Short mmCIF file of C-alpha atoms in Angstrom, two decimals:
data_model
loop_
_atom_site.label_atom_id
_atom_site.label_comp_id
_atom_site.label_asym_id
_atom_site.label_seq_id
_atom_site.Cartn_x
_atom_site.Cartn_y
_atom_site.Cartn_z
CA MET A 1 0.00 0.00 0.00
CA ASP A 2 0.98 3.61 -0.57
CA VAL A 3 2.91 4.99 2.43
CA LYS A 4 1.81 8.52 1.50
CA LEU A 5 -1.69 7.63 2.67
CA VAL A 6 -0.44 7.17 6.22
CA ASN A 7 0.51 10.81 6.78
CA PRO A 8 -3.10 12.03 6.96
CA PHE A 9 -3.66 9.65 9.89
CA ILE A 10 -0.44 10.63 11.71
CA ASN A 11 -1.12 14.34 11.13
CA ALA A 12 -4.66 13.95 12.48
CA PHE A 13 -3.23 12.38 15.62
CA THR A 14 -0.65 15.12 16.22
CA ALA A 15 -3.14 17.91 15.43
CA VAL A 16 -6.20 16.74 17.36
CA LEU A 17 -4.75 15.48 20.64
CA PRO A 18 -2.95 18.66 21.80
CA GLN A 19 -6.25 20.54 21.29
CA MET A 20 -7.83 18.21 23.83
CA GLY A 21 -5.14 18.91 26.41
CA PHE A 22 -2.78 15.99 25.67
CA PRO A 23 1.01 16.31 25.46
CA THR A 24 2.22 16.45 21.84
CA PRO A 25 2.27 12.87 20.49
CA GLU A 26 5.49 11.53 19.05
CA ARG A 27 5.82 8.92 16.36
CA THR A 28 8.05 6.19 17.74
CA GLY A 29 7.78 3.57 15.04
CA MET A 30 6.44 2.60 11.65
CA SER A 31 6.46 -0.81 10.03
CA VAL A 32 4.69 -3.03 7.53
CA LYS A 33 2.85 -6.03 8.90
CA GLU A 34 0.91 -8.94 7.53
CA LYS A 35 -2.04 -11.03 8.66
CA THR A 36 -3.15 -10.31 12.21
CA ILE A 37 -2.99 -7.62 14.87
CA ASN A 38 -2.81 -8.79 18.49
CA SER A 39 -5.11 -6.65 20.57
CA LEU A 40 -3.43 -4.75 23.39
CA GLY A 41 -6.73 -4.87 25.28
CA ILE A 42 -8.81 -2.13 23.69
CA THR A 43 -9.19 -1.79 19.94
CA VAL A 44 -11.34 0.51 17.90
CA LEU A 45 -12.07 -0.25 14.27
CA VAL A 46 -13.21 2.48 11.87
CA GLY A 47 -13.93 1.75 8.22
CA PHE A 48 -13.77 4.18 5.32
CA THR A 49 -14.92 4.12 1.71
CA LYS A 50 -15.46 6.27 -1.40
CA GLU A 51 -12.34 7.11 -3.44
CA ILE A 52 -10.21 4.77 -1.35
CA ARG A 53 -11.48 1.94 0.85
CA GLY A 54 -9.98 0.51 3.98
CA ASN A 55 -9.89 0.25 7.74
CA VAL A 56 -8.03 1.92 10.54
CA CYS A 57 -7.61 0.16 13.87
CA TYR A 58 -6.53 2.03 17.02
CA ASN A 59 -4.97 -0.42 19.46
CA MET A 60 -4.06 0.36 23.08
CA SER A 61 -3.86 -1.05 26.59
CA GLU A 62 -6.62 -0.47 29.13
CA ASP A 63 -4.29 1.80 31.12
CA THR A 64 -3.70 4.00 28.10
CA ALA A 65 -7.42 4.04 27.33
CA LYS A 66 -8.17 5.18 30.88
CA PHE A 67 -5.50 7.90 30.65
CA ILE A 68 -7.00 9.14 27.36
CA ALA A 69 -10.57 9.09 28.69
CA SER A 70 -9.57 10.97 31.83
CA THR A 71 -7.74 13.67 29.85
CA MET A 72 -10.71 14.05 27.52
CA MET A 73 -12.99 14.58 30.50
CA MET A 74 -10.76 17.39 31.78
CA GLY A 75 -8.93 15.28 34.31
CA MET A 76 -11.89 13.50 35.86
CA PRO A 77 -10.47 10.33 37.45
CA VAL A 78 -11.23 7.15 35.47
CA GLU A 79 -10.75 4.09 37.66
CA THR A 80 -12.56 1.47 35.62
CA PHE A 81 -12.95 1.32 31.86
CA ASP A 82 -16.70 1.86 32.12
CA GLU A 83 -19.28 2.98 29.60
CA MET A 84 -18.31 6.62 29.96
CA ALA A 85 -14.65 5.91 29.32
CA GLN A 86 -15.60 3.64 26.38
CA SER A 87 -17.65 6.45 24.91
CA ALA A 88 -14.71 8.86 25.23
CA ILE A 89 -12.39 6.42 23.41
CA SER A 90 -14.99 5.87 20.65
CA GLU A 91 -15.38 9.60 20.27
CA MET A 92 -11.63 10.15 20.11
CA SER A 93 -11.33 7.52 17.37
CA ASN A 94 -14.18 9.19 15.53
CA MET A 95 -12.53 12.61 15.77
CA LEU A 96 -9.12 11.29 14.70
CA THR A 97 -10.54 9.43 11.70
CA ALA A 98 -12.78 12.34 10.68
CA THR A 99 -9.73 14.64 10.74
CA ALA A 100 -7.73 12.06 8.76
CA ALA A 101 -10.60 12.00 6.24
CA THR A 102 -10.37 15.79 5.89
CA ASN A 103 -6.61 15.47 5.37
CA LEU A 104 -7.18 12.76 2.73
CA THR A 105 -9.62 15.05 0.90
CA ALA A 106 -6.82 17.64 0.69
CA LEU A 107 -4.77 14.96 -1.13
CA GLY A 108 -7.65 14.47 -3.57
CA LYS A 109 -8.89 11.24 -1.95
CA GLU A 110 -12.31 11.83 -0.53
CA VAL A 111 -13.58 9.28 2.00
CA ASP A 112 -16.62 8.72 4.23
CA ILE A 113 -16.09 7.04 7.57
CA SER A 114 -18.19 4.54 9.50
CA THR A 115 -19.00 4.72 13.20
CA PRO A 116 -16.26 3.32 15.45
CA SER A 117 -16.56 -0.28 16.74
CA LEU A 118 -14.90 -0.63 20.12
CA SER A 119 -13.90 -4.06 21.38
CA VAL A 120 -12.47 -5.02 24.74
CA GLY A 121 -10.91 -8.30 25.80
CA GLU A 122 -7.84 -10.05 27.10
CA ASP A 123 -7.22 -12.39 24.24
CA PHE A 124 -8.25 -11.53 20.72
CA GLN A 125 -6.89 -10.76 17.30
CA ILE A 126 -7.93 -8.54 14.42
CA LYS A 127 -7.53 -8.82 10.65
CA ILE A 128 -8.02 -5.62 8.67
CA ALA A 129 -6.57 -6.62 5.33
CA PRO A 130 -6.02 -9.76 3.27
CA GLY A 131 -2.41 -8.70 2.70
CA GLN A 132 -0.12 -6.09 4.17
CA PHE A 133 -0.98 -3.12 6.36
CA LEU A 134 0.97 -0.36 8.09
CA VAL A 135 1.53 0.04 11.80
CA VAL A 136 2.46 3.38 13.31
CA THR A 137 3.19 3.64 17.03
CA MET A 138 2.51 6.94 18.71
CA ASP A 139 3.64 7.93 22.19
CA ILE A 140 1.51 10.34 24.22
CA GLY A 141 3.34 11.23 27.41
CA GLY A 142 4.55 7.65 27.92
CA HIS A 143 1.33 6.00 26.73
CA VAL A 144 1.42 4.06 23.49
CA VAL A 145 -1.29 3.95 20.84
CA GLU A 146 -0.79 1.74 17.80
CA ILE A 147 -2.47 2.90 14.59
CA ASN A 148 -2.96 0.11 12.05
CA ILE A 149 -3.96 1.24 8.57
CA ALA A 150 -5.07 -0.87 5.63
CA VAL A 151 -6.08 0.47 2.24
CA GLU A 152 -7.49 -1.77 -0.48
CA MET B 1 -31.63 31.12 36.74
CA MET B 2 -34.19 32.29 34.23
CA ILE B 3 -34.39 28.88 32.66
CA LYS B 4 -34.91 27.32 36.06
CA SER B 5 -37.86 29.55 36.85
CA MET B 6 -39.37 28.91 33.42
CA LEU B 7 -39.08 25.16 33.91
CA ALA B 8 -40.66 25.36 37.35
CA LYS B 9 -44.03 25.77 35.61
CA THR B 10 -43.55 22.65 33.44
CA ASN B 11 -43.08 18.89 33.81
CA PHE B 12 -39.35 19.25 33.23
CA GLU B 13 -37.22 19.08 36.33
CA VAL B 14 -33.82 20.65 36.95
CA CYS B 15 -31.67 17.86 38.36
CA ALA B 16 -28.41 19.80 38.72
CA GLU B 17 -26.80 23.15 38.06
CA ALA B 18 -23.15 23.82 37.25
CA GLU B 19 -21.13 27.02 37.42
CA THR B 20 -18.10 25.81 35.49
CA ALA B 21 -17.26 23.36 32.70
CA VAL B 22 -15.45 21.05 35.10
CA GLN B 23 -18.51 20.96 37.35
CA ALA B 24 -20.80 20.43 34.36
CA ILE B 25 -18.83 17.38 33.22
CA ASP B 26 -18.77 15.96 36.72
CA LEU B 27 -22.50 16.54 37.28
CA TYR B 28 -23.36 15.17 33.84
CA ALA B 29 -21.59 11.94 34.73
CA LYS B 30 -23.52 11.71 38.01
CA PHE B 31 -27.01 12.68 36.84
CA ARG B 32 -27.11 11.75 33.15
CA PRO B 33 -29.80 14.37 32.42
CA ASP B 34 -32.12 14.06 29.41
CA VAL B 35 -31.10 17.54 28.25
CA VAL B 36 -28.33 20.00 29.13
CA THR B 37 -28.86 23.74 28.69
CA MET B 38 -25.48 25.32 27.99
CA ASP B 39 -24.28 28.89 28.27
CA MET B 40 -21.60 30.17 25.89
CA ASN B 41 -19.58 31.98 28.58
CA LEU B 42 -18.12 29.83 31.34
CA PRO B 43 -15.36 30.84 33.76
CA ASP B 44 -12.99 27.98 32.82
CA THR B 45 -13.68 27.50 29.09
CA ASP B 46 -16.48 28.20 26.61
CA GLY B 47 -19.78 26.39 26.11
CA ILE B 48 -18.63 24.75 22.88
CA GLU B 49 -15.55 23.17 24.46
CA CYS B 50 -17.60 22.05 27.47
CA SER B 51 -20.17 20.48 25.09
CA ARG B 52 -17.40 18.70 23.20
CA ARG B 53 -16.20 17.09 26.45
CA ILE B 54 -19.71 16.04 27.47
CA HIS B 55 -20.33 14.68 23.99
CA ALA B 56 -17.09 12.71 24.22
CA MET B 57 -18.31 11.07 27.39
CA ASP B 58 -21.83 10.39 26.07
CA SER B 59 -22.52 10.86 22.41
CA ARG B 60 -26.24 10.44 23.07
CA CYS B 61 -26.28 13.64 25.11
CA LYS B 62 -28.75 16.36 24.14
CA ILE B 63 -27.25 19.79 24.56
CA MET B 64 -29.14 22.99 23.97
CA MET B 65 -27.04 26.14 23.67
CA VAL B 66 -28.69 29.26 25.03
CA SER B 67 -26.64 32.33 24.18
CA ALA B 68 -26.87 35.98 23.27
CA MET B 69 -25.28 35.28 19.91
CA LYS B 70 -26.56 32.83 17.31
CA ASP B 71 -24.68 33.05 14.04
CA ALA B 72 -23.74 30.53 11.36
CA LYS B 73 -20.20 30.13 12.67
CA LEU B 74 -21.36 29.40 16.21
CA ILE B 75 -23.90 26.87 14.93
CA MET B 76 -21.32 25.14 12.75
CA HIS B 77 -18.76 24.84 15.58
CA GLY B 78 -21.51 23.91 18.01
CA ARG B 79 -22.87 21.11 15.81
CA LEU B 80 -19.39 19.65 15.47
CA ALA B 81 -19.08 19.71 19.25
CA GLY B 82 -22.33 17.75 19.62
CA ILE B 83 -24.83 20.53 20.35
CA SER B 84 -28.32 19.63 19.11
CA ALA B 85 -30.21 22.93 19.41
CA PHE B 86 -29.48 26.66 19.61
CA LEU B 87 -31.68 29.29 21.23
CA GLN B 88 -30.98 32.98 21.33
CA LYS B 89 -31.49 35.08 24.44
CA PRO B 90 -33.94 36.37 25.47
CA ILE B 91 -35.94 33.15 25.24
CA ASN B 92 -39.59 32.65 26.08
CA THR B 93 -41.11 29.71 27.91
CA ASN B 94 -42.93 28.28 24.88
CA GLU B 95 -39.86 28.27 22.71
CA LEU B 96 -37.90 26.58 25.47
CA ILE B 97 -40.51 23.87 26.03
CA ASP B 98 -40.98 23.19 22.29
CA THR B 99 -37.25 22.70 21.87
CA LEU B 100 -37.01 20.45 24.92
CA MET B 101 -39.90 18.31 23.65
CA VAL B 102 -38.31 17.92 20.20
CA LEU B 103 -34.96 16.94 21.73
CA CYS B 104 -36.58 14.34 23.96
CA GLN B 105 -38.62 12.80 21.13
CA ASN B 106 -35.82 12.37 18.59
CA ASN B 107 -34.54 9.08 19.92
CA ILE B 108 -37.92 7.42 20.11
CA GLU B 109 -38.87 8.27 16.51
CA ALA B 110 -35.59 7.07 15.05
CA ASN B 111 -35.92 3.83 17.00
CA ILE B 112 -39.34 3.16 15.50
CA ILE B 113 -38.05 3.69 11.95
CA TYR B 114 -35.16 1.27 12.49
CA ARG B 115 -37.34 -1.31 14.16
CA GLU B 116 -40.10 -1.20 11.57
CA SER B 117 -38.23 -0.91 8.31
CA TYR B 118 -34.48 -1.44 8.49
CA VAL B 119 -34.14 -4.31 10.94
CA PRO B 120 -36.80 -6.63 9.48
CA THR B 121 -35.21 -6.10 6.04
CA TYR B 122 -31.81 -7.13 7.42
CA ALA B 123 -33.40 -10.16 9.10
CA LYS B 124 -35.16 -11.31 5.93
CA ILE B 125 -31.96 -10.97 3.86
CA LEU B 126 -30.00 -12.89 6.52
CA GLN B 127 -32.50 -15.75 6.49
CA ASP B 128 -32.74 -15.90 2.67
CA SER B 129 -28.97 -15.68 2.21
CA LEU B 130 -28.21 -18.44 4.72
CA MET B 131 -30.48 -20.69 2.70
CA GLU B 132 -29.17 -19.56 -0.69
CA ILE B 133 -25.44 -19.54 0.11
CA ALA B 134 -25.17 -22.37 2.64
CA GLY B 135 -28.44 -24.30 2.31
CA ILE B 136 -29.13 -23.67 5.99
CA SER B 137 -32.66 -23.02 7.23
CA SER B 138 -33.16 -20.78 10.23
CA ASP B 139 -35.64 -19.29 12.70
CA ILE B 140 -35.21 -15.58 13.24
CA GLU B 141 -35.46 -13.73 16.53
CA ILE B 142 -35.07 -9.95 16.77
CA THR B 143 -34.37 -8.09 20.00
CA ALA B 144 -33.47 -4.50 20.74
CA ASN B 145 -30.04 -4.51 22.34
CA GLN B 146 -30.79 -2.41 25.41
CA GLU B 147 -27.39 -2.37 27.04
CA GLY B 148 -25.67 -1.81 23.70
CA SER B 149 -22.87 -4.32 24.23
CA ILE B 150 -22.39 -7.83 22.87
CA ILE B 151 -20.05 -10.60 23.93
CA VAL B 152 -18.43 -12.63 21.18
CA GLU B 153 -16.94 -16.04 21.71
CA GLY B 154 -15.45 -17.08 18.38
CA ILE B 155 -15.50 -14.86 15.33
CA ALA B 156 -16.96 -11.45 14.48
CA VAL B 157 -17.00 -9.68 11.12
CA VAL B 158 -17.37 -5.93 11.49
CA ILE B 159 -18.64 -4.00 8.48
CA GLY B 160 -19.02 -0.23 8.69
CA VAL B 161 -21.90 1.64 7.12
CA VAL B 162 -21.53 5.16 5.75
CA GLY B 163 -24.24 7.46 4.45
CA GLU B 164 -27.52 8.07 6.18
CA PRO B 165 -27.78 6.64 8.80
CA ARG B 166 -24.17 5.83 9.63
CA GLY B 167 -23.51 2.68 11.62
CA ARG B 168 -22.12 -0.81 11.43
CA VAL B 169 -23.19 -4.44 11.28
CA ILE B 170 -21.41 -7.19 13.20
CA PHE B 171 -21.90 -10.82 12.19
CA HIS B 172 -20.78 -13.22 14.87
CA MET B 173 -20.84 -16.90 15.77
CA GLY B 174 -18.97 -19.51 17.80
CA LYS B 175 -15.91 -21.32 16.46
CA ASP B 176 -17.66 -24.67 15.88
CA THR B 177 -20.52 -22.94 14.09
CA MET B 178 -17.98 -21.06 11.97
CA LYS B 179 -16.35 -24.32 10.83
CA ALA B 180 -19.67 -26.04 10.16
CA PHE B 181 -20.84 -22.95 8.28
CA ALA B 182 -17.72 -22.92 6.09
CA ASN B 183 -18.22 -26.62 5.32
CA ALA B 184 -21.83 -25.94 4.32
CA VAL B 185 -20.87 -23.01 2.06
CA LEU B 186 -18.03 -24.99 0.44
CA GLY B 187 -20.25 -28.08 0.00
CA ARG B 188 -18.22 -30.33 2.28
CA ASP B 189 -19.17 -32.98 4.74
CA ARG B 190 -20.29 -31.42 8.02
CA SER B 191 -17.73 -33.29 10.12
CA TYR B 192 -14.76 -32.14 7.98
CA ASP B 193 -12.19 -30.37 10.16
CA ALA B 194 -12.02 -27.09 8.25
CA ASP B 195 -8.84 -25.03 8.31
CA GLU B 196 -9.37 -22.02 10.58
CA ASP B 197 -8.05 -19.38 8.20
CA GLU B 198 -10.18 -20.72 5.41
CA ALA B 199 -13.27 -20.88 7.63
CA GLN B 200 -12.70 -17.29 8.76
CA ALA B 201 -12.30 -16.12 5.19
CA THR B 202 -15.52 -17.91 4.21
CA VAL B 203 -17.48 -16.28 7.03
CA GLU B 204 -15.98 -12.88 6.15
CA GLU B 205 -16.88 -13.21 2.48
CA THR B 206 -20.41 -14.42 3.22
CA SER B 207 -21.01 -11.65 5.76
CA ASN B 208 -19.88 -9.08 3.22
CA ILE B 209 -22.34 -10.48 0.66
CA ILE B 210 -25.24 -10.50 3.13
CA ALA B 211 -24.51 -6.94 4.33
CA GLY B 212 -24.23 -5.81 0.71
CA HIS B 213 -27.63 -7.30 -0.16
CA ALA B 214 -29.25 -5.79 2.93
CA ILE B 215 -27.92 -2.30 2.19
CA SER B 216 -28.93 -2.46 -1.49
CA LYS B 217 -32.43 -3.52 -0.49
CA ILE B 218 -32.77 -0.55 1.86
CA ASN B 219 -31.30 1.83 -0.74
CA ASP B 220 -33.98 0.55 -3.16
CA ILE B 221 -36.78 1.22 -0.69
CA ILE B 222 -35.61 4.55 0.68
CA LYS B 223 -34.63 6.55 -2.37
CA ASP B 224 -33.27 9.74 -0.85
CA ARG B 225 -30.72 8.04 1.39
CA GLU B 226 -27.81 6.03 0.20
CA MET B 227 -25.87 3.75 2.49
CA ARG B 228 -22.55 2.16 1.51
CA LEU B 229 -20.28 -0.37 3.20
CA THR B 230 -16.66 -0.15 4.30
CA PRO B 231 -14.41 -3.23 3.91
CA PRO B 232 -14.91 -5.98 6.52
CA GLY B 233 -12.67 -6.29 9.56
CA LEU B 234 -12.31 -9.64 11.29
CA ILE B 235 -12.04 -10.06 15.05
CA PHE B 236 -11.60 -13.43 16.75
CA GLY B 237 -10.78 -14.81 20.18
CA SER B 238 -12.59 -15.47 23.39
CA ARG B 239 -14.81 -13.20 25.47
CA ILE B 240 -14.55 -10.14 23.25
CA LYS B 241 -16.88 -7.40 24.36
CA PHE B 242 -18.14 -5.00 21.73
CA SER B 243 -19.53 -1.83 23.12
CA SER B 244 -21.43 0.72 21.06
CA PRO B 245 -22.35 3.52 23.43
CA GLU B 246 -23.17 5.86 20.58
CA LEU B 247 -25.46 3.52 18.63
CA THR B 248 -28.99 2.18 18.71
CA THR B 249 -28.46 -1.55 18.22
CA PHE B 250 -30.60 -4.56 17.37
CA CYS B 251 -29.68 -8.20 17.63
CA ILE B 252 -30.90 -10.49 14.86
CA LYS B 253 -30.40 -14.13 15.80
CA ALA B 254 -30.70 -16.91 13.23
CA LYS B 255 -31.21 -20.21 15.05
CA THR B 256 -29.87 -22.98 12.86
CA GLU B 257 -29.02 -26.66 13.21
CA ILE B 258 -25.29 -25.80 13.22
CA GLY B 259 -25.68 -23.20 15.99
CA ASP B 260 -26.76 -19.59 16.35
CA ILE B 261 -25.62 -17.04 13.78
CA TYR B 262 -25.95 -13.40 14.81
CA MET B 263 -26.22 -10.19 12.86
CA ASN B 264 -26.05 -7.14 15.12
CA ALA B 265 -27.16 -3.92 13.44
CA GLY B 266 -26.18 -0.55 14.92
CA PHE B 267 -27.34 2.88 13.78
CA ALA B 268 -25.87 6.23 14.78
CA ARG B 269 -28.30 8.65 16.28
CA SER B 270 -27.31 11.52 14.00
CA VAL B 271 -24.54 13.33 12.07
#
């Protein structure tokens, strides 16, 4: 897949999160993977279609998800990954992907995005492409979020 | 204050009042009110940012902005932050009550549309397709998914829906059912020990076909709205919990001789 298509997703991440009061995210890795993604505990899948079709999967640990939810709710403590925290993570994935979609439009690739599907579990795997996909790891103040991107 | 005294004469009740955005978020979490009335000027941030945070915590929230200004820019930013209605000060009691009534009714009406037209169409396509593609007969059971979450033990195929309404469908079934289903689709003996990758791919492909048929059928019926699908994503393992706090969801269960096959349909409330 075209590596150029990854930048809109990375740029969305670095643009949106500081606006919500997060430290500036840093890209700490990028690689090409095949077959399956091992869930880190919480994964959110968002599909897109129109001029390009694919999926993006945000993968993180429960600790990271709780940190993100708490920051989004202006520092309200999040002790368990409850419905409220799940909603915050869904909404963040929605915002990130919507911003990535806007960035893709600027590259001449218009896309529409689906609603996010959030899954939680200790032992599960995800497949977002029959072949290869890209993995970008982002660090937000010591918390890691993996962005997996597949384009058909 | 003014809003509170206006509401005193109605059936609406004020369950909490906040002075700041931080308080508003905290109180929202505690009380989960049906509607929030929001001021533009808050001591710690503005009403749009505060709405964005509440919307992040609960995308079903109903926020009504009451402000001195009401221009196109404010409405655009407000809508993006999850605000459902805008009233300009000074407001009168009737205007306030009408808006509150509309906000409280929205959910119910959308639910009826989904239940009466979309979901039965999905269910019929699921039943017909199982017969056509796999030669499997089924009994269908439809339930509204009140708590919004589903537990998957085995395999789930997630297919996003874009257009109007946005949403997603999740097909899921247990591992044994998945293998038996793949054997049925591929015309093999039921006891054949199907390769897991191949069985997953078969379920994924079939789910994509069924979702495609269902969406086309609805696009044919409802002409002014077009829904399209995003590519399928596959999730498998044990005790996977899918949560969809922002969706209205329905569970369509096909009871078959090889086990239960589920199609969970979720629709976004708006936007």
